[in-house]
GROMACS .gro file of C-alpha atoms in nm:
model
  241
    1MET     CA    1   7.906   2.209  -4.146
    2ALA     CA    2   7.611   2.136  -3.953
    3PRO     CA    3   7.502   1.784  -3.955
    4ALA     CA    4   7.132   1.746  -4.078
    5THR     CA    5   6.854   1.704  -3.872
    6ILE     CA    6   6.628   1.397  -3.955
    7THR     CA    7   6.269   1.564  -3.908
    8PRO     CA    8   6.291   1.924  -4.033
    9ARG     CA    9   6.175   2.172  -3.789
   10VAL     CA   10   5.837   2.252  -3.981
   11ILE     CA   11   5.742   1.872  -3.941
   12CYS     CA   12   5.845   1.911  -3.552
   13LEU     CA   13   5.588   2.187  -3.505
   14THR     CA   14   5.326   1.999  -3.673
   15ILE     CA   15   5.393   1.678  -3.466
   16VAL     CA   16   5.334   1.890  -3.101
   17LYS     CA   17   5.002   2.086  -3.261
   18THR     CA   18   4.901   1.719  -3.369
   19ASP     CA   19   4.939   1.573  -3.017
   20SER     CA   20   4.776   1.882  -2.852
   21LEU     CA   21   4.482   1.795  -3.062
   22HIS     CA   22   4.397   1.454  -2.897
   23LYS     CA   23   4.318   1.625  -2.565
   24GLY     CA   24   3.979   1.587  -2.482
   25PRO     CA   25   3.764   1.885  -2.337
   26ALA     CA   26   3.762   1.984  -2.011
   27TYR     CA   27   3.426   1.872  -1.820
   28SER     CA   28   3.345   2.047  -1.464
   29PRO     CA   29   3.222   1.857  -1.214
   30ALA     CA   30   2.911   2.049  -1.204
   31LEU     CA   31   2.827   1.968  -1.580
   32ILE     CA   32   2.860   1.580  -1.493
   33GLY     CA   33   2.645   1.604  -1.212
   34PHE     CA   34   2.401   1.761  -1.402
   35ALA     CA   35   2.433   1.499  -1.695
   36LEU     CA   36   2.407   1.220  -1.414
   37ILE     CA   37   2.090   1.388  -1.281
   38ALA     CA   38   1.900   1.419  -1.596
   39GLY     CA   39   1.958   1.072  -1.699
   40LEU     CA   40   1.865   0.924  -1.402
   41LEU     CA   41   1.550   1.165  -1.403
   42LEU     CA   42   1.499   1.024  -1.815
   43THR     CA   43   1.551   0.671  -1.674
   44SER     CA   44   1.266   0.728  -1.354
   45SER     CA   45   1.052   0.884  -1.625
   46ILE     CA   46   1.060   0.591  -1.884
   47TRP     CA   47   0.994   0.379  -1.579
   48GLN     CA   48   0.679   0.530  -1.445
   49GLN     CA   49   0.542   0.526  -1.802
   50VAL     CA   50   0.601   0.171  -1.831
   51THR     CA   51   0.433   0.110  -1.503
   52THR     CA   52   0.151   0.320  -1.601
   53ALA     CA   53   0.111   0.129  -1.913
   54ARG     CA   54   0.133  -0.218  -1.753
   55PHE     CA   55  -0.128  -0.144  -1.485
   56ALA     CA   56  -0.370   0.093  -1.639
   57THR     CA   57  -0.639  -0.193  -1.671
   58LEU     CA   58  -0.607  -0.287  -1.311
   59MET     CA   59  -0.621   0.094  -1.208
   60LEU     CA   60  -0.933   0.142  -1.429
   61LEU     CA   61  -1.066  -0.164  -1.284
   62ALA     CA   62  -1.037  -0.064  -0.937
   63LYS     CA   63  -1.162   0.303  -1.005
   64LYS     CA   64  -1.515   0.143  -1.162
   65ILE     CA   65  -1.498  -0.077  -0.834
   66GLU     CA   66  -1.467   0.245  -0.595
   67LEU     CA   67  -1.714   0.433  -0.774
   68GLY     CA   68  -1.947   0.122  -0.765
   69GLN     CA   69  -2.008   0.117  -1.127
   70PRO     CA   70  -2.080  -0.222  -1.292
   71VAL     CA   71  -1.789  -0.434  -1.402
   72SER     CA   72  -1.846  -0.742  -1.624
   73ARG     CA   73  -1.859  -1.095  -1.441
   74ASP     CA   74  -1.514  -1.208  -1.553
   75ALA     CA   75  -1.294  -0.854  -1.488
   76ILE     CA   76  -1.192  -0.926  -1.122
   77PRO     CA   77  -1.110  -1.308  -1.192
   78THR     CA   78  -0.900  -1.218  -1.496
   79TYR     CA   79  -0.700  -0.904  -1.358
   80ILE     CA   80  -0.647  -1.051  -1.018
   81GLN     CA   81  -0.388  -1.215  -1.197
   82GLN     CA   82  -0.178  -0.898  -1.226
   83VAL     CA   83  -0.187  -0.842  -0.878
   84PRO     CA   84   0.119  -1.069  -0.763
   85ASP     CA   85   0.299  -0.885  -1.047
   86ILE     CA   86   0.318  -0.582  -0.820
   87VAL     CA   87   0.453  -0.772  -0.525
   88GLU     CA   88   0.705  -0.954  -0.753
   89ALA     CA   89   0.826  -0.632  -0.932
   90GLY     CA   90   0.830  -0.460  -0.576
   91THR     CA   91   0.639  -0.182  -0.723
   92CYS     CA   92   0.542   0.061  -0.447
   93ARG     CA   93   0.396   0.348  -0.657
   94SER     CA   94   0.110   0.450  -0.435
   95ASP     CA   95  -0.172   0.470  -0.712
   96VAL     CA   96  -0.088   0.123  -0.807
   97VAL     CA   97  -0.046  -0.052  -0.492
   98ARG     CA   98  -0.410   0.115  -0.390
   99ALA     CA   99  -0.578   0.008  -0.753
  100GLY     CA  100  -0.402  -0.361  -0.660
  101LEU     CA  101  -0.576  -0.342  -0.269
  102THR     CA  102  -0.930  -0.263  -0.386
  103VAL     CA  103  -0.915  -0.526  -0.669
  104VAL     CA  104  -0.775  -0.786  -0.415
  105LEU     CA  105  -1.032  -0.710  -0.177
  106ALA     CA  106  -1.308  -0.710  -0.430
  107ASP     CA  107  -1.205  -1.074  -0.514
  108LEU     CA  108  -1.192  -1.178  -0.153
  109ASP     CA  109  -1.536  -1.039  -0.127
  110ARG     CA  110  -1.668  -1.307  -0.412
  111GLN     CA  111  -1.513  -1.576  -0.219
  112ASN     CA  112  -1.728  -1.841   0.003
  113SER     CA  113  -1.542  -2.069   0.187
  114THR     CA  114  -1.852  -2.304   0.200
  115ASP     CA  115  -1.901  -2.299  -0.148
  116ASP     CA  116  -1.525  -2.363  -0.289
  117TYR     CA  117  -1.294  -2.333   0.004
  118ASP     CA  118  -0.995  -2.370  -0.200
  119ALA     CA  119  -1.069  -2.070  -0.380
  120TRP     CA  120  -1.114  -1.882  -0.062
  121ALA     CA  121  -0.785  -2.003   0.084
  122ALA     CA  122  -0.609  -1.909  -0.219
  123ALA     CA  123  -0.773  -1.525  -0.202
  124MET     CA  124  -0.707  -1.527   0.152
  125GLU     CA  125  -0.349  -1.602   0.126
  126ARG     CA  126  -0.294  -1.358  -0.215
  127SER     CA  127  -0.465  -1.087   0.025
  128GLN     CA  128  -0.237  -1.166   0.335
  129ASN     CA  129   0.059  -1.136   0.081
  130TYR     CA  130  -0.058  -0.841  -0.075
  131LEU     CA  131  -0.116  -0.649   0.203
  132ARG     CA  132   0.232  -0.730   0.356
  133HIS     CA  133   0.390  -0.596   0.039
  134ALA     CA  134   0.142  -0.289   0.050
  135LEU     CA  135   0.244  -0.227   0.396
  136SER     CA  136   0.634  -0.234   0.309
  137CYS     CA  137   0.530   0.049   0.073
  138LEU     CA  138   0.280   0.261   0.280
  139PRO     CA  139   0.366   0.172   0.649
  140ALA     CA  140   0.202   0.490   0.772
  141ASP     CA  141  -0.151   0.378   0.592
  142GLY     CA  142  -0.365   0.340   0.890
  143ASN     CA  143  -0.657   0.145   0.650
  144LEU     CA  144  -0.384  -0.124   0.523
  145TRP     CA  145  -0.324  -0.198   0.918
  146LEU     CA  146  -0.694  -0.238   0.925
  147ARG     CA  147  -0.747  -0.467   0.627
  148LEU     CA  148  -0.496  -0.693   0.723
  149ALA     CA  149  -0.647  -0.728   1.066
  150MET     CA  150  -0.996  -0.802   0.902
  151VAL     CA  151  -0.838  -1.088   0.658
  152ARG     CA  152  -0.612  -1.206   0.945
  153PHE     CA  153  -0.928  -1.222   1.180
  154ALA     CA  154  -1.073  -1.434   0.903
  155VAL     CA  155  -0.831  -1.683   0.935
  156ALA     CA  156  -0.861  -1.682   1.318
  157ALA     CA  157  -0.534  -1.500   1.407
  158GLU     CA  158  -0.459  -1.500   1.800
  159PRO     CA  159  -0.596  -1.203   1.996
  160ARG     CA  160  -0.257  -1.037   2.053
  161GLU     CA  161  -0.158  -0.999   1.680
  162LEU     CA  162  -0.502  -0.865   1.599
  163ALA     CA  163  -0.500  -0.623   1.877
  164SER     CA  164  -0.117  -0.512   1.769
  165LEU     CA  165  -0.279  -0.464   1.390
  166MET     CA  166  -0.575  -0.267   1.528
  167SER     CA  167  -0.370  -0.041   1.770
  168GLN     CA  168  -0.142   0.033   1.466
  169SER     CA  169  -0.453   0.172   1.291
  170VAL     CA  170  -0.555   0.356   1.543
  171ASN     CA  171  -0.210   0.530   1.614
  172LEU     CA  172  -0.176   0.590   1.232
  173ALA     CA  173  -0.532   0.679   1.164
  174PRO     CA  174  -0.691   0.796   1.473
  175VAL     CA  175  -1.011   1.024   1.318
  176GLU     CA  176  -1.077   0.951   0.961
  177PRO     CA  177  -1.439   0.851   0.953
  178ASN     CA  178  -1.429   0.584   0.710
  179ILE     CA  179  -1.136   0.401   0.868
  180VAL     CA  180  -1.291   0.455   1.255
  181ALA     CA  181  -1.651   0.338   1.114
  182GLY     CA  182  -1.427   0.012   0.953
  183ARG     CA  183  -1.267  -0.032   1.330
  184PHE     CA  184  -1.544  -0.056   1.505
  185VAL     CA  185  -1.696  -0.308   1.268
  186MET     CA  186  -1.431  -0.505   1.363
  187TRP     CA  187  -1.439  -0.394   1.748
  188ASN     CA  188  -1.778  -0.557   1.751
  189LYS     CA  189  -1.693  -0.866   1.606
  190MET     CA  190  -1.414  -0.949   1.819
  191ASN     CA  191  -1.429  -1.145   2.146
  192ALA     CA  192  -1.326  -1.037   2.503
  193ALA     CA  193  -0.975  -1.173   2.499
  194THR     CA  194  -0.890  -0.947   2.223
  195LEU     CA  195  -1.079  -0.667   2.320
  196GLN     CA  196  -0.858  -0.674   2.615
  197GLU     CA  197  -0.560  -0.697   2.437
  198ALA     CA  198  -0.632  -0.364   2.285
  199SER     CA  199  -0.844  -0.204   2.534
  200ARG     CA  200  -0.645   0.110   2.522
  201SER     CA  201  -0.726   0.137   2.090
  202VAL     CA  202  -1.105   0.070   2.227
  203GLU     CA  203  -1.108   0.341   2.466
  204SER     CA  204  -0.953   0.555   2.237
  205ASP     CA  205  -1.184   0.488   1.929
  206LEU     CA  206  -1.488   0.502   2.182
  207ARG     CA  207  -1.384   0.859   2.316
  208LEU     CA  208  -1.387   1.003   1.958
  209LEU     CA  209  -1.711   0.826   1.856
  210LEU     CA  210  -1.876   0.980   2.152
  211SER     CA  211  -1.710   1.361   2.084
  212GLN     CA  212  -1.688   1.385   1.713
  213ALA     CA  213  -1.899   1.145   1.548
  214PRO     CA  214  -2.290   1.182   1.644
  215PRO     CA  215  -2.390   0.964   1.318
  216LEU     CA  216  -2.197   0.679   1.377
  217ARG     CA  217  -2.215   0.704   1.742
  218LYS     CA  218  -2.597   0.640   1.703
  219SER     CA  219  -2.562   0.328   1.512
  220ILE     CA  220  -2.264   0.166   1.720
  221LEU     CA  221  -2.477   0.239   2.047
  222ALA     CA  222  -2.758   0.048   1.908
  223ALA     CA  223  -2.661  -0.272   1.917
  224PRO     CA  224  -2.279  -0.325   2.094
  225SER     CA  225  -2.198  -0.691   2.086
  226PRO     CA  226  -2.181  -0.846   2.427
  227SER     CA  227  -1.783  -0.838   2.455
  228LEU     CA  228  -1.780  -0.491   2.346
  229LEU     CA  229  -2.057  -0.359   2.565
  230PRO     CA  230  -1.854  -0.316   2.893
  231TYR     CA  231  -1.637  -0.066   2.707
  232VAL     CA  232  -1.943   0.127   2.556
  233GLU     CA  233  -2.109   0.129   2.915
  234LYS     CA  234  -1.786   0.266   3.078
  235ALA     CA  235  -1.745   0.557   2.798
  236ALA     CA  236  -2.110   0.638   2.750
  237GLY     CA  237  -2.294   0.501   3.050
  238PRO     CA  238  -2.567   0.228   3.045
  239VAL     CA  239  -2.697   0.117   2.676
  240ARG     CA  240  -3.070   0.082   2.664
  241PRO     CA  241  -3.211  -0.257   2.578
   0.00000   0.00000   0.00000
């Protein structure tokens, strides 16, 4: 007589089938990759919405300033407090960065070192910090290099540094009319030592001015500073008094 089995055959079959049910579905690498990309896109979209909501009022204020619309007297002092948040958060979204710059420069324009030196100095420091952050985000923006040169000029930076900043602006934004006009405001303020350090950039801007920008040319040639005058006369001939 054959020995009795402890587990009947039907039960053994059931155990085998039950084990097979525990095997998870096989996901292809492509499907896993798609899921990861979708997750990243969703996270990025949510983060962009959070950033927009966080700085929405600051961007609205910047737009009004750029359009020359009136803003309330306390708007800039209030929302300038958000500018360090852009730097601390490492926000590099171009619309946010540029909005912050508009507000920073508007705040700086409000200051007067004679009336309130401490407020002026704080605004200068804030502007420099912000512009360095903006340049870390947008290093190819010639306007940012020009703005940093303007701020550094206001705190009496050395000629070589100013020349370097201005030359970067010339290299990155050689023909944009508004930026060229801004650079000539600075060239006309700079001393002979700074102009000498940046002589190639000064001459490049003058060549452009003489060949492509008649309205701007008229205003620049009308009253060059004593330091800029030799460069103007070299490029355009004697300037009539």
